[in-house]
Coordinates of C-alpha atoms in Angstrom, one line a residue:
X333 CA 89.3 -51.0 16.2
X334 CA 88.5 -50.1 12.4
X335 CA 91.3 -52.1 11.2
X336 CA 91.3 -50.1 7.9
X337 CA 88.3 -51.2 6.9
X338 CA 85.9 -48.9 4.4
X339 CA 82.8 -48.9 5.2
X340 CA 83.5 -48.9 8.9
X341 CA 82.1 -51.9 10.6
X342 CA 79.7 -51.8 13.2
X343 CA 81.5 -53.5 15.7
X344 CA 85.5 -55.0 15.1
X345 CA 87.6 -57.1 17.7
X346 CA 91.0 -58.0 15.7
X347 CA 94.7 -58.5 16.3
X348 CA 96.2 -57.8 19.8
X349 CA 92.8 -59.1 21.5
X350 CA 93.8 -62.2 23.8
X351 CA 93.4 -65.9 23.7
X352 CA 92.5 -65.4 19.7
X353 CA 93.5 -67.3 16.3
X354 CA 94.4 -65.6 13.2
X355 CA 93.9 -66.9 9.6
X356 CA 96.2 -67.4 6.6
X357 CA 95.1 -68.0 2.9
X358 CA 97.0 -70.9 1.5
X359 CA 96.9 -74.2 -1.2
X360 CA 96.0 -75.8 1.9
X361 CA 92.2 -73.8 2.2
X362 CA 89.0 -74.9 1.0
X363 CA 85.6 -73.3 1.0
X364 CA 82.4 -75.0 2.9
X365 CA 79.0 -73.4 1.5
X366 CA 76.1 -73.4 3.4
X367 CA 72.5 -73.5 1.0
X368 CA 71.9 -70.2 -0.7
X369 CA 75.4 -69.3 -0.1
X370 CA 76.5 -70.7 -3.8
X371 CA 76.9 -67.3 -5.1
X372 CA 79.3 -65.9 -2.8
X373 CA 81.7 -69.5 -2.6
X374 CA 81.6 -69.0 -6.4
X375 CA 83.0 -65.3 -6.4
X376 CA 85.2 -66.2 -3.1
X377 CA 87.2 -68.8 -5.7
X378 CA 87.0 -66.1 -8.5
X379 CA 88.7 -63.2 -6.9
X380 CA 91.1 -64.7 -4.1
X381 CA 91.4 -67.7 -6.1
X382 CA 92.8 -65.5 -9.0
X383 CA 94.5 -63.3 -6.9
X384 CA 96.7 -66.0 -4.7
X385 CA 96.1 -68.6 -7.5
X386 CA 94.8 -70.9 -5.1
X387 CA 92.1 -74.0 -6.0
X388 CA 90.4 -73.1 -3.0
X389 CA 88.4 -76.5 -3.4
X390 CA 84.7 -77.5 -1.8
X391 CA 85.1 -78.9 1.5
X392 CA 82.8 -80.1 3.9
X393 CA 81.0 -78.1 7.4
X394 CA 83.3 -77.6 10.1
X395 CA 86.4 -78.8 8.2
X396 CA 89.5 -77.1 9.1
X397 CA 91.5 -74.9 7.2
X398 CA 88.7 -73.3 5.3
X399 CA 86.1 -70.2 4.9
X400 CA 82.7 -71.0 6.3
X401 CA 80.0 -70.0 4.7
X402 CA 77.0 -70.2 7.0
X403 CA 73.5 -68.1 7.2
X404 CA 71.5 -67.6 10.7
X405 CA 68.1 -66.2 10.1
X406 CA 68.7 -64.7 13.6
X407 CA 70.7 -61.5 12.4
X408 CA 69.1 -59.0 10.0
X409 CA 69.4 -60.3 6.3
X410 CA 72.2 -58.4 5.1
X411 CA 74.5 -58.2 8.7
X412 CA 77.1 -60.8 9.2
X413 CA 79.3 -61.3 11.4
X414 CA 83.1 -62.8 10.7
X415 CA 85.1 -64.6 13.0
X416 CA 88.3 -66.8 13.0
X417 CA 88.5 -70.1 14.5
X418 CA 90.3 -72.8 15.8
X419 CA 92.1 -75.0 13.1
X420 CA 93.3 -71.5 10.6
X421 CA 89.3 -70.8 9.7
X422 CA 87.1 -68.4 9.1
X423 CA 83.5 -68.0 9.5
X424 CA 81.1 -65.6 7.7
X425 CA 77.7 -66.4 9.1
X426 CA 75.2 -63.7 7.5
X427 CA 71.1 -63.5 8.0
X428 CA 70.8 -63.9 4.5
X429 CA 73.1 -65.1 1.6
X430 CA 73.7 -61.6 1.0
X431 CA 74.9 -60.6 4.5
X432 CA 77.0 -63.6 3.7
X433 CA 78.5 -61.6 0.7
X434 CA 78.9 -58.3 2.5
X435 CA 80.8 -60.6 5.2
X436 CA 83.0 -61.7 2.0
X437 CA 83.8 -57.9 0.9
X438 CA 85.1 -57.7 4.4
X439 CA 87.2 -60.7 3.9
X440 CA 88.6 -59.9 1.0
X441 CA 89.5 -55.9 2.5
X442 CA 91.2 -58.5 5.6
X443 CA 93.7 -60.0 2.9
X444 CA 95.3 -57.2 2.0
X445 CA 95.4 -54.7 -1.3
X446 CA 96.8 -57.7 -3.2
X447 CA 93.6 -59.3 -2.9
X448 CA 92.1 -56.9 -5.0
X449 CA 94.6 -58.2 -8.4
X450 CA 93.5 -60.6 -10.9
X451 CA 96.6 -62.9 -10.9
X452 CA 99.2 -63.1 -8.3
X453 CA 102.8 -61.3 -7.7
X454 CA 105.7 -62.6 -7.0
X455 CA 107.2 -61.7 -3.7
X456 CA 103.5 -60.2 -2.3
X457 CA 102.7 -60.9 1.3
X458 CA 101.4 -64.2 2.7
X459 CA 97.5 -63.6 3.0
X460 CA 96.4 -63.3 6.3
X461 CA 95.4 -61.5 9.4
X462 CA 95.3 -62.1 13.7
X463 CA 92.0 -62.8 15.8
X464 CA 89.7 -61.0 14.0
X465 CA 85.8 -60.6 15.5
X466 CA 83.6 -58.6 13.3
X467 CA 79.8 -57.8 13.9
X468 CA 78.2 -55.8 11.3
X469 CA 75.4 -54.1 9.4
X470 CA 74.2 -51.5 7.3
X471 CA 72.0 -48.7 8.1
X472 CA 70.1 -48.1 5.2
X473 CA 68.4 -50.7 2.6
X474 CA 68.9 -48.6 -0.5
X475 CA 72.7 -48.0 -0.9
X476 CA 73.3 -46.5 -4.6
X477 CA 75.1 -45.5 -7.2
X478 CA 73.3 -43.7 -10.2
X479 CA 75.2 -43.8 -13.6
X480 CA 74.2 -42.1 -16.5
X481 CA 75.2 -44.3 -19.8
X482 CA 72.6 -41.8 -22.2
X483 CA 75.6 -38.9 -22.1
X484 CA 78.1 -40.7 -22.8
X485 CA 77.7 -44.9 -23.8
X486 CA 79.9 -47.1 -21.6
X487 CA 80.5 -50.2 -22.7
X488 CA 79.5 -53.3 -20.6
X489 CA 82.4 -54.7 -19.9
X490 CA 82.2 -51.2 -18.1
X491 CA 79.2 -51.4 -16.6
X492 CA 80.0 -54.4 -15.0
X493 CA 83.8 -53.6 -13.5
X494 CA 81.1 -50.9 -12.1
X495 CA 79.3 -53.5 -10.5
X496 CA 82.4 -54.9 -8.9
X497 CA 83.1 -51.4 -8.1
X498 CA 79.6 -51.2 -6.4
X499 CA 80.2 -54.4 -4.5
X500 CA 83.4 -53.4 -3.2
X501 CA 81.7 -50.8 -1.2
X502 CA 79.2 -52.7 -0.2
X503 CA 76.8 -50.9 -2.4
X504 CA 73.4 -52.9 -3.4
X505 CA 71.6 -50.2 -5.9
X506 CA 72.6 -49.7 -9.6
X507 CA 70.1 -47.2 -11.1
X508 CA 71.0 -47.6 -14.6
X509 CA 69.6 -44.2 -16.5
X510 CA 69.5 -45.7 -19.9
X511 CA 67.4 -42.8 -22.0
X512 CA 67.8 -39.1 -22.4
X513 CA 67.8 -36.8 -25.1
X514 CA 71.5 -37.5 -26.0
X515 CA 71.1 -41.4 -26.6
X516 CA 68.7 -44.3 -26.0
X517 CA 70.8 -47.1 -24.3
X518 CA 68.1 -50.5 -24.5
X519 CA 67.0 -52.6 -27.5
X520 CA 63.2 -52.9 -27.8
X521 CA 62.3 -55.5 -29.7
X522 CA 59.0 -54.0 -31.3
X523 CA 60.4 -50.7 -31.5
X524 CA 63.9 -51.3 -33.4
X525 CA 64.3 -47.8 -34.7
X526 CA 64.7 -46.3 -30.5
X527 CA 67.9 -48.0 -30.8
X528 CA 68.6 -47.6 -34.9
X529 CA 68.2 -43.7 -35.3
X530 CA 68.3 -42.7 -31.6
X531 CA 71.5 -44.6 -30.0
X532 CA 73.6 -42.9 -32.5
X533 CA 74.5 -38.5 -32.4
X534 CA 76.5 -36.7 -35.0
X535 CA 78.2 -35.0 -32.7
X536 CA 79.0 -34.0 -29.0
X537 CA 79.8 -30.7 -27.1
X538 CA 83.0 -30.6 -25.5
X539 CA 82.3 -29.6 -22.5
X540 CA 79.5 -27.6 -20.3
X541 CA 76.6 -26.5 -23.0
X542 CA 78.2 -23.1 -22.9
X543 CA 82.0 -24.1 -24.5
X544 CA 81.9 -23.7 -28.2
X545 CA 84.1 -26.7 -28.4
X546 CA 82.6 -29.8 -30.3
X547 CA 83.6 -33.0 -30.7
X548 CA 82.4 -34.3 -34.3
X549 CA 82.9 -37.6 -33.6
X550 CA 79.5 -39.6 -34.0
X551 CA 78.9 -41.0 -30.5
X552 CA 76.7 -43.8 -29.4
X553 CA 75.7 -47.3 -28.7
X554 CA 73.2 -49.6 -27.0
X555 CA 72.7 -53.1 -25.2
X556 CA 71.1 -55.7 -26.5
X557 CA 68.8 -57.6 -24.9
X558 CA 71.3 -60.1 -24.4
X559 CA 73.8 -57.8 -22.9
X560 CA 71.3 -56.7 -20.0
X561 CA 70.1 -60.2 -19.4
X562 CA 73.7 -60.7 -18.6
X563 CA 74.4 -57.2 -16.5
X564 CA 71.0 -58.0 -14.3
X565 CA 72.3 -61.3 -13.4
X566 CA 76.3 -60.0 -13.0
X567 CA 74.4 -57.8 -10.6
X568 CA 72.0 -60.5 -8.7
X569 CA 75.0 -62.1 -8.3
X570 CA 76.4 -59.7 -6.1
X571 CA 73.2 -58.8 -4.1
X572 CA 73.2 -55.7 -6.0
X573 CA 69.0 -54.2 -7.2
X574 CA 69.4 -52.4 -10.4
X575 CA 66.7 -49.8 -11.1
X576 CA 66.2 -49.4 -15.0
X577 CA 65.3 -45.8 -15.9
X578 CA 63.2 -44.7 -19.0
X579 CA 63.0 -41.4 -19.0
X580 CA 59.0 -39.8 -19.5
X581 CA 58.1 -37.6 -20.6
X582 CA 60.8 -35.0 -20.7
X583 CA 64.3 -35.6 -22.0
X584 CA 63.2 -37.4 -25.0
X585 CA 64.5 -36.2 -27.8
X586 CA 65.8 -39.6 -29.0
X587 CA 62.8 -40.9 -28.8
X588 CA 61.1 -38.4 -30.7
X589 CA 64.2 -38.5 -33.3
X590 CA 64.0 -42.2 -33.8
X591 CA 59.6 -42.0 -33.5
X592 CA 58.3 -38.3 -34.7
X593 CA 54.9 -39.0 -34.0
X594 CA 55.3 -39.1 -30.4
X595 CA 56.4 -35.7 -30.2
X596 CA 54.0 -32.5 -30.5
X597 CA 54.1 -32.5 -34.0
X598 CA 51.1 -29.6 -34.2
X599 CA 54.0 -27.0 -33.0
X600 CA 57.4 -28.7 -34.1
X601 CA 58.6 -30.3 -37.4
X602 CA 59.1 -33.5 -35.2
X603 CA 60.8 -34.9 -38.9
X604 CA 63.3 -32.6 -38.9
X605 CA 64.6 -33.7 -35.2
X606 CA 67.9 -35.2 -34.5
X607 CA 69.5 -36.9 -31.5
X608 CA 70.7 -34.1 -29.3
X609 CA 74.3 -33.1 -29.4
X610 CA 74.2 -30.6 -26.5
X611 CA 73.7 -30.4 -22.9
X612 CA 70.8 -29.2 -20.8
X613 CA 67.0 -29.5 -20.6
X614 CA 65.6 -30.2 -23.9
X615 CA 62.6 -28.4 -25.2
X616 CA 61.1 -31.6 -27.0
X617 CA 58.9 -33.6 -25.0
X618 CA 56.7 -36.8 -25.7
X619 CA 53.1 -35.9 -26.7
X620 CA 50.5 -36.7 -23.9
X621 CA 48.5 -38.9 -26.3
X622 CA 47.2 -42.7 -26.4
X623 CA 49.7 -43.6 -28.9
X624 CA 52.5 -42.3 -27.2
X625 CA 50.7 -44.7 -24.0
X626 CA 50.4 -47.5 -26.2
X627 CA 54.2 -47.1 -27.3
X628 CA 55.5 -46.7 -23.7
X629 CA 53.7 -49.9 -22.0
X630 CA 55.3 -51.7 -25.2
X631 CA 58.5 -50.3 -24.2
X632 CA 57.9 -50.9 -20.3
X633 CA 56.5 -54.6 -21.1
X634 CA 60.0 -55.7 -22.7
X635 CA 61.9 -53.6 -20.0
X636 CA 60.0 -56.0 -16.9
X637 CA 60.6 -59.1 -18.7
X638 CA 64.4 -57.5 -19.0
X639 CA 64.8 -56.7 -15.5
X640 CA 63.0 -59.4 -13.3
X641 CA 61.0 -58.5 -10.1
X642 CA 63.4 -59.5 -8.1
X643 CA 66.2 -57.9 -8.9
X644 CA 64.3 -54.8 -9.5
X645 CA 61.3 -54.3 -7.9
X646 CA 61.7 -50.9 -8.7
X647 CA 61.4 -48.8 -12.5
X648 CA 62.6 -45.3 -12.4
X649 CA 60.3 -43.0 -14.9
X650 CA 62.9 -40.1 -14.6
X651 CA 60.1 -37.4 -14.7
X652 CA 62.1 -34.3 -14.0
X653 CA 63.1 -30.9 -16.4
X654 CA 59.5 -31.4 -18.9
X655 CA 59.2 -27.9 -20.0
X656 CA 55.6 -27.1 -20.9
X657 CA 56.7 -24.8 -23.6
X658 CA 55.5 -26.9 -26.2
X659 CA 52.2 -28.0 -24.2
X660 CA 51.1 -24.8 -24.1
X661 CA 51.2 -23.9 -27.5
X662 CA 50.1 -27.3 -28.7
X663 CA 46.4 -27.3 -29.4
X664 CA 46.1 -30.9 -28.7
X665 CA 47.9 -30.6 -25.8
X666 CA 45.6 -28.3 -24.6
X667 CA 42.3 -29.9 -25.9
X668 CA 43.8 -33.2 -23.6
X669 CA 44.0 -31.3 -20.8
X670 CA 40.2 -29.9 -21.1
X671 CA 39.4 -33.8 -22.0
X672 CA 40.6 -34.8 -18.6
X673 CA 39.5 -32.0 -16.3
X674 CA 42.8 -31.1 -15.4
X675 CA 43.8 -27.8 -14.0
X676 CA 47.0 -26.9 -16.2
X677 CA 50.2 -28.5 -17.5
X678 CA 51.5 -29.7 -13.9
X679 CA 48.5 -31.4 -13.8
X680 CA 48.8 -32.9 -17.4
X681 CA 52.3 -34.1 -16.4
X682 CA 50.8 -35.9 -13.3
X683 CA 48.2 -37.9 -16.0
X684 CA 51.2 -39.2 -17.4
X685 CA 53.3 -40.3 -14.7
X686 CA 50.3 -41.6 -12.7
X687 CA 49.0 -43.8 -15.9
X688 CA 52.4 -45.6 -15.5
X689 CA 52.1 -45.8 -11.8
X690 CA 48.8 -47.7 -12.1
X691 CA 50.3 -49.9 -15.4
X692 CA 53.3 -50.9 -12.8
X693 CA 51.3 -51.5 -9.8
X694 CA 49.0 -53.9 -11.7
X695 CA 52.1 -55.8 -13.1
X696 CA 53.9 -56.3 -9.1
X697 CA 56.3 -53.5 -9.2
X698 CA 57.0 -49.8 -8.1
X699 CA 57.0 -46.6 -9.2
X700 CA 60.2 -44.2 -8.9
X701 CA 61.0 -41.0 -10.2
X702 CA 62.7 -37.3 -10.0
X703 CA 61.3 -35.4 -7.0
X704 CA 59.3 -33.0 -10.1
X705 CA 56.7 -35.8 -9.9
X706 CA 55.9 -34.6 -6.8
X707 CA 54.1 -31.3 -9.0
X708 CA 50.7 -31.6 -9.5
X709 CA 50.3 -34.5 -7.1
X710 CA 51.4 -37.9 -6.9
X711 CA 50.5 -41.7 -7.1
X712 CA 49.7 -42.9 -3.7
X713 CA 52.3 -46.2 -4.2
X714 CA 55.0 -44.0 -6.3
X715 CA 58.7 -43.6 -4.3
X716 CA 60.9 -40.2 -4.7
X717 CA 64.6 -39.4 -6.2
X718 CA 64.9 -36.3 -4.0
X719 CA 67.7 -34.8 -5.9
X720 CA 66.8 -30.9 -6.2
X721 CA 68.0 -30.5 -2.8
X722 CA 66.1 -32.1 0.6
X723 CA 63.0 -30.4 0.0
X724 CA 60.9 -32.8 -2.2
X725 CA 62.2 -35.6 0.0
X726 CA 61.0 -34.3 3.1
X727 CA 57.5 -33.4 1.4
X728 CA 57.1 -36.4 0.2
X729 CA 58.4 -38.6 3.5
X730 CA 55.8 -36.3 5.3
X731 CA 53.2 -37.2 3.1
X732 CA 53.7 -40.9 3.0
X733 CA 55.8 -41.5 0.2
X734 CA 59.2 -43.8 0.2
X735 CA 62.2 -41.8 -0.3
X736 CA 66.1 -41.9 -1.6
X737 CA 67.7 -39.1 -1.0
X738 CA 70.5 -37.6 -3.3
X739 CA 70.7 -34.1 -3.3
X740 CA 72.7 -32.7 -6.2
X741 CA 74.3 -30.1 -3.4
X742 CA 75.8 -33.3 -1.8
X743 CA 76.1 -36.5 -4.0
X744 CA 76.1 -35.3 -7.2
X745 CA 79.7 -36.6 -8.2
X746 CA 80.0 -34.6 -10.9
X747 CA 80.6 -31.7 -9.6
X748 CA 84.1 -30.9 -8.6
X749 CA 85.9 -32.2 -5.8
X750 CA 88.4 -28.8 -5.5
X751 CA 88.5 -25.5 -6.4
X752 CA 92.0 -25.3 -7.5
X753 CA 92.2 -24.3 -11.3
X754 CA 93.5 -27.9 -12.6
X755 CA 90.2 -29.3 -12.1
X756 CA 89.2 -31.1 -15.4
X757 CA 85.6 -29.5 -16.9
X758 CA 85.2 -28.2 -13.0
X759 CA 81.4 -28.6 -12.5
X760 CA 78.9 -27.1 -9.8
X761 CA 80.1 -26.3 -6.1
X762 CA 82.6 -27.8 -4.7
X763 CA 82.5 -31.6 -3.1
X764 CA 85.4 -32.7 -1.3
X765 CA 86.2 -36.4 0.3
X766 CA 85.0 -34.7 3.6
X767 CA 82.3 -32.8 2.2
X768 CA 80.8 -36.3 1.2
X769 CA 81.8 -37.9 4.3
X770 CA 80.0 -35.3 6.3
X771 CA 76.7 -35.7 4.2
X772 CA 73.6 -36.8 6.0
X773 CA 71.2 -38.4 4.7
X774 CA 68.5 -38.1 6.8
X775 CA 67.1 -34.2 7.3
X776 CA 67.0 -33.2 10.7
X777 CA 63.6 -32.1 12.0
X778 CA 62.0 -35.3 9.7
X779 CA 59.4 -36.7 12.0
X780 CA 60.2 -39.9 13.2
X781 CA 57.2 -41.5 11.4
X782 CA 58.5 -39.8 7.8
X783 CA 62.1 -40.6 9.0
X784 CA 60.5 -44.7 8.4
X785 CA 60.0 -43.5 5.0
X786 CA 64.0 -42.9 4.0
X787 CA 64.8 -46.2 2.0
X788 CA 68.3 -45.1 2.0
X789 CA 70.8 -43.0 -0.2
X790 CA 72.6 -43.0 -3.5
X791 CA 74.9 -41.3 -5.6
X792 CA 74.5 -40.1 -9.2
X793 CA 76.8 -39.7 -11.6
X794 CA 76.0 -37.4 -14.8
X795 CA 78.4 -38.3 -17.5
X796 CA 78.0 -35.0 -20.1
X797 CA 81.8 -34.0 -19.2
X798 CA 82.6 -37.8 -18.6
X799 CA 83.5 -39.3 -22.1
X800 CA 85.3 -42.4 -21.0
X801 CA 85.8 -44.7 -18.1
X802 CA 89.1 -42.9 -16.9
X803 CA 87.1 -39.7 -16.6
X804 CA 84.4 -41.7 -14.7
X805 CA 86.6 -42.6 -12.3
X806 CA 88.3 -39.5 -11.4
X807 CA 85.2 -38.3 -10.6
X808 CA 83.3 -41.2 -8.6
X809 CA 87.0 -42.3 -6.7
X810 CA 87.5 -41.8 -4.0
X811 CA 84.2 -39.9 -3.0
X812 CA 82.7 -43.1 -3.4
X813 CA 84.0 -44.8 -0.8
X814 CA 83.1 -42.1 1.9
X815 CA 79.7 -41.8 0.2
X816 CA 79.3 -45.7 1.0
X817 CA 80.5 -45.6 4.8
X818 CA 77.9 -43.0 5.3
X819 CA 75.1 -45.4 3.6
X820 CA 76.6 -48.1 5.7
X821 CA 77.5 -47.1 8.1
X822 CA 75.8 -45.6 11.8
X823 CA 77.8 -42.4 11.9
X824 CA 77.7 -39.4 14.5
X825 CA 76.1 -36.4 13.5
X826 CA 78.1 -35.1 10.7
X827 CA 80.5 -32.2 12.7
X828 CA 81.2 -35.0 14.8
X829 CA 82.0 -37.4 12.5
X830 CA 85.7 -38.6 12.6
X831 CA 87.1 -37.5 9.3
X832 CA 90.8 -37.5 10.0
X833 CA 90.4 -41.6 11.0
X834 CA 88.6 -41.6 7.8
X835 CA 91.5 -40.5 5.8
X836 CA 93.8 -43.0 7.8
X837 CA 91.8 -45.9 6.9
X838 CA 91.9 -44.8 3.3
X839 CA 95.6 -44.9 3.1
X840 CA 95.1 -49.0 2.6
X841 CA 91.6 -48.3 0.5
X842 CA 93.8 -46.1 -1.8
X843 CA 96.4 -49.3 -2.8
X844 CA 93.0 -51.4 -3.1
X845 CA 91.8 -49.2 -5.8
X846 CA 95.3 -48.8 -7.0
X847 CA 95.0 -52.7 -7.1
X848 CA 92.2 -52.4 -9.4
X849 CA 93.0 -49.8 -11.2
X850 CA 91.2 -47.0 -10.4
X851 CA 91.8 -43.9 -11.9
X852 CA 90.8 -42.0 -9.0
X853 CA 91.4 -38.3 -8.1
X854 CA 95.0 -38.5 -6.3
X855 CA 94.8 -36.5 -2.7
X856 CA 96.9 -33.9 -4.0
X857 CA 95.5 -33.5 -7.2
X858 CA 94.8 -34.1 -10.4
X859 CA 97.8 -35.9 -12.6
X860 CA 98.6 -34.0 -16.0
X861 CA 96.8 -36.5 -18.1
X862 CA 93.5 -36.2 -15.7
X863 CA 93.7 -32.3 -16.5
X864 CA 91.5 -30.7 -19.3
X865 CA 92.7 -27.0 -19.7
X866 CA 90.6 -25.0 -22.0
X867 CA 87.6 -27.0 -21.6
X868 CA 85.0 -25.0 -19.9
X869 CA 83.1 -26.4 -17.0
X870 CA 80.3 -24.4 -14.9
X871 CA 81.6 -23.9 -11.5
X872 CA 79.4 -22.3 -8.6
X873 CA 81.1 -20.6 -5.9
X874 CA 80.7 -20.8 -2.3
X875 CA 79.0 -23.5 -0.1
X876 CA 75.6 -24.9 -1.6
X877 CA 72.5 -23.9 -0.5
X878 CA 70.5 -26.3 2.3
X879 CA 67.4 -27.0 0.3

């Protein structure tokens, strides 16, 4: 039996089996914490404690009435399995602390949507559930979510509700794309003016790049250095990886802005440049000089001692949409190329990507980035965001390369999720709950050696038509949650895949989120203040192409 639970465990005995015992949260319940498991007791006491206002004190192994926290090196580190035992207990034994978390995400789904407040109601149901026997597991190591704070700033108290968010759905990936040519997200100490002159834009378009609405409003904002330190351990607490992205050397423009010598100042008045207001692929890319090196491993050198190795292990270069306009006309440009005996601008862009490849390597951590880096060859230890469609992925699993697939066609959540006419700022083709739910994320026809190379999956979400948390959330809920079952979870082949239980079991998800207040797309539509008429979005017709 499912017993409503999103993402679908892999195995689930529960009420009606014989001979069991069931489990009710009360005063009465204390918390036993085996070593390494600290983490988890602590956010056990945080959320049901708030939500039941329960104490939910230490207690010691094997006393009764109480959550068991145990690890068993046995079971793969982040399965668990949860049982309930004699004496109103429960046990959440996981082969790691964090299959011991996952095990308490489950736990928490078991209690019921009230679970999910932050202080209790009067009148709400006594927390509990029957003989419940769970064994569980996720297929894929790399379960994410990419958010794109360059577009549009969101505030960290934000950022981390998105964490929660993340670790609801068992999610353990937060690619955090913190530069572009709309905003530059991170303080760097040696290079205050990234986050003086190029956090901050006069004004916005309203809309796809080809409205003629604008919103002149100056937008913007950063982190400090503080405010990350305090986002990458929010995250490690939660068993979550976040991947910091940089983007080089395209989609700089804010760089440039903030630093005009690192742009190709032999064909642009790089003085002249402001942060960029619109949408699209900027024409104004970094230089491919030593100084623009130099400034980059200073960048890179606060952004490791920001983001630990392990908690990210991986740095995301972006990579993808450099024009070579400006290469080609740049006579230093093109004197670099002859320098290095490159063939052309593909090539050049290569030099760059694989320079910061080596730099990482040296310093204990990988290289990620847009499949484009795939153009003009890449760096044997780099890993692939396959997100042009499936193609890059599968040239790169076949040649060796790691790979996380999230092709725009399927997980892009900002495109639309109907093609009814109410759709706020309707983007790309459409991407229903089933749509998502059907997505798979390994190609058929992969080899089975290449199929070794799919870390896992993730979801990105582009903000330029996404000011605000609300409009965030209408477009990640509730595609996220079937996006998560199929990271999680070891579905049939997608035709077979059993949608219409899916949509049962979200019936409860939907009065979790309501619980924590989601502004998710409703089933039937959006609500008149989700609406945006008169804003004009990009929409593309028909079913997207296989890629």
């Amino acid at each position: 039996m499912d017993m409503d639970l999103i993402p679908a465990p892999v195995r689930a005995g529960g009420p009606g089996e014989q001979g069991g015992c069931g489990f009710v949260l009360d005063a009465s319940t204390t918390i036993s914490a085996a070593p390494g498991t600290e983490t988890t007791e602590r956010w056990l006491r945080a959320t049901l404690g708030a939500a039941f206002g329960l104490s939910l004190a230490p207690s010691g192994e094997g006393a009764e009435q109480s959550v068991r926290l145990l690890t068993d090196p046995a079971l793969e580190p982040e399965a668990y399995r949860l049982t309930t035992l004699p004496g109103n207990s429960v046990a959440i034994t996981g082969g790691s602390p964090a299959g011991v978390f996952w095990g308490a995400q489950t736990l928490r789904q078991l209690l019921g949507p009230e679970a999910f407040r932050r202080a209790p109601v009067d009148g709400a149901a006594r927390p509990g559930f029957g003989f419940t026997d769970i064994e569980d597991g996720p297929r894929f190591g790399w379960r994410g979510m990419m958010l794109d704070v360059s577009r549009h700033f969101m505030p960290k108290t934000d950022v981390l509700r998105y964490l929660d968010l993340l670790a609801a759905h068992k999610l353990n990936v937060f690619h955090f794309h913190l530069t572009d040519d709309q905003g530059w997200r991170i303080e760097i100490k040696r290079h205050p003016r990234l986050t003086e002159a190029g956090s901050w834009r006069s004004r916005t378009k309203h809309g796809h790049r080809a409205s003629e609405l604008w919103d002149e409003t100056p937008h913007g904002g950063f982190y400090t250095q503080d405010d990350i330190r305090e986002i990458v351990a929010y995250a490690a607490a939660r068993h979550i990886r976040v991947v910091p992205e940089i983007d080089i050397p395209g989609h700089s423009q804010a760089t440039i802005t903030a630093y005009p010598e690192l742009g190709n100042t032999d064909v642009v008045d790089t003085d002249a440049m402001t942060v960029w207001g619109d949408w699209g692929v900027s024409p104004n890319v970094l230089a491919p000089t030593e100084r623009t090196l130099r400034f980059f491993e200073g960048v890179f050198e606060e952004v490791l001692e920001l983001f630990p190795a392990a908690t990210s292990p991986f740095i995301h270069v972006g990579g993808d949409e450099c024009p070579k306009d400006q290469w080609k006309a740049s006579p230093a440009a093109q004197a670099r190329i002859k320098e290095l005996g490159l063939a052309d601008e593909d090539e050049l862009q290569s030099w760059f990507i694989r320079h910061f490849d080596s730099w990482l390597t040296a310093r204990g951590r990988r290289l990620i980035g847009w499949d484009e880096i795939l153009e003009g060859g890449l760096a044997e230890g780099a890993a692939v965001s396959s997100w042009r469609g499936y193609a890059g992925g599968i040239a790169a699993a076949e040649a060796g390369h790691d790979v996380v697939m999230c092709p725009e066609q399927q997980v892009y959540l900002d495109h639309r999720q109907d093609g009814g006419p109410d759709e706020p700022m309707p983007i790309g083709y459409v991407r229903t709950l089933e749509d998502v739910y059907r997505f798979e994320p390994v190609p058929p026809g992969l080899s089975e050696e290449a199929a070794r190379h799919i870390l896992g999956t993730q979801a990105n979400v582009w903000t330029e038509v996404m000011q605000n948390r609300a409009r965030v959330d209408y477009q990640v809920f509730p595609r996220l949650a079937a996006f998560a079952e199929v990271a999680w979870s070891a579905l049939p082949a997608p035709e077979d895949r059993d949608f219409a239980g899916f949509e049962r079991r979200m019936a409860a998800h939907y009065a979790r989120l309501d619980a924590l207040g989601v502004d998710y797309r409703p089933a039937g539509g959006p609500l008149p203040w989700q609406r945006r008429p008169g804003i004009l979005g990009r929409p593309l017709e028909g079913a997207p192409p296989r890629k």
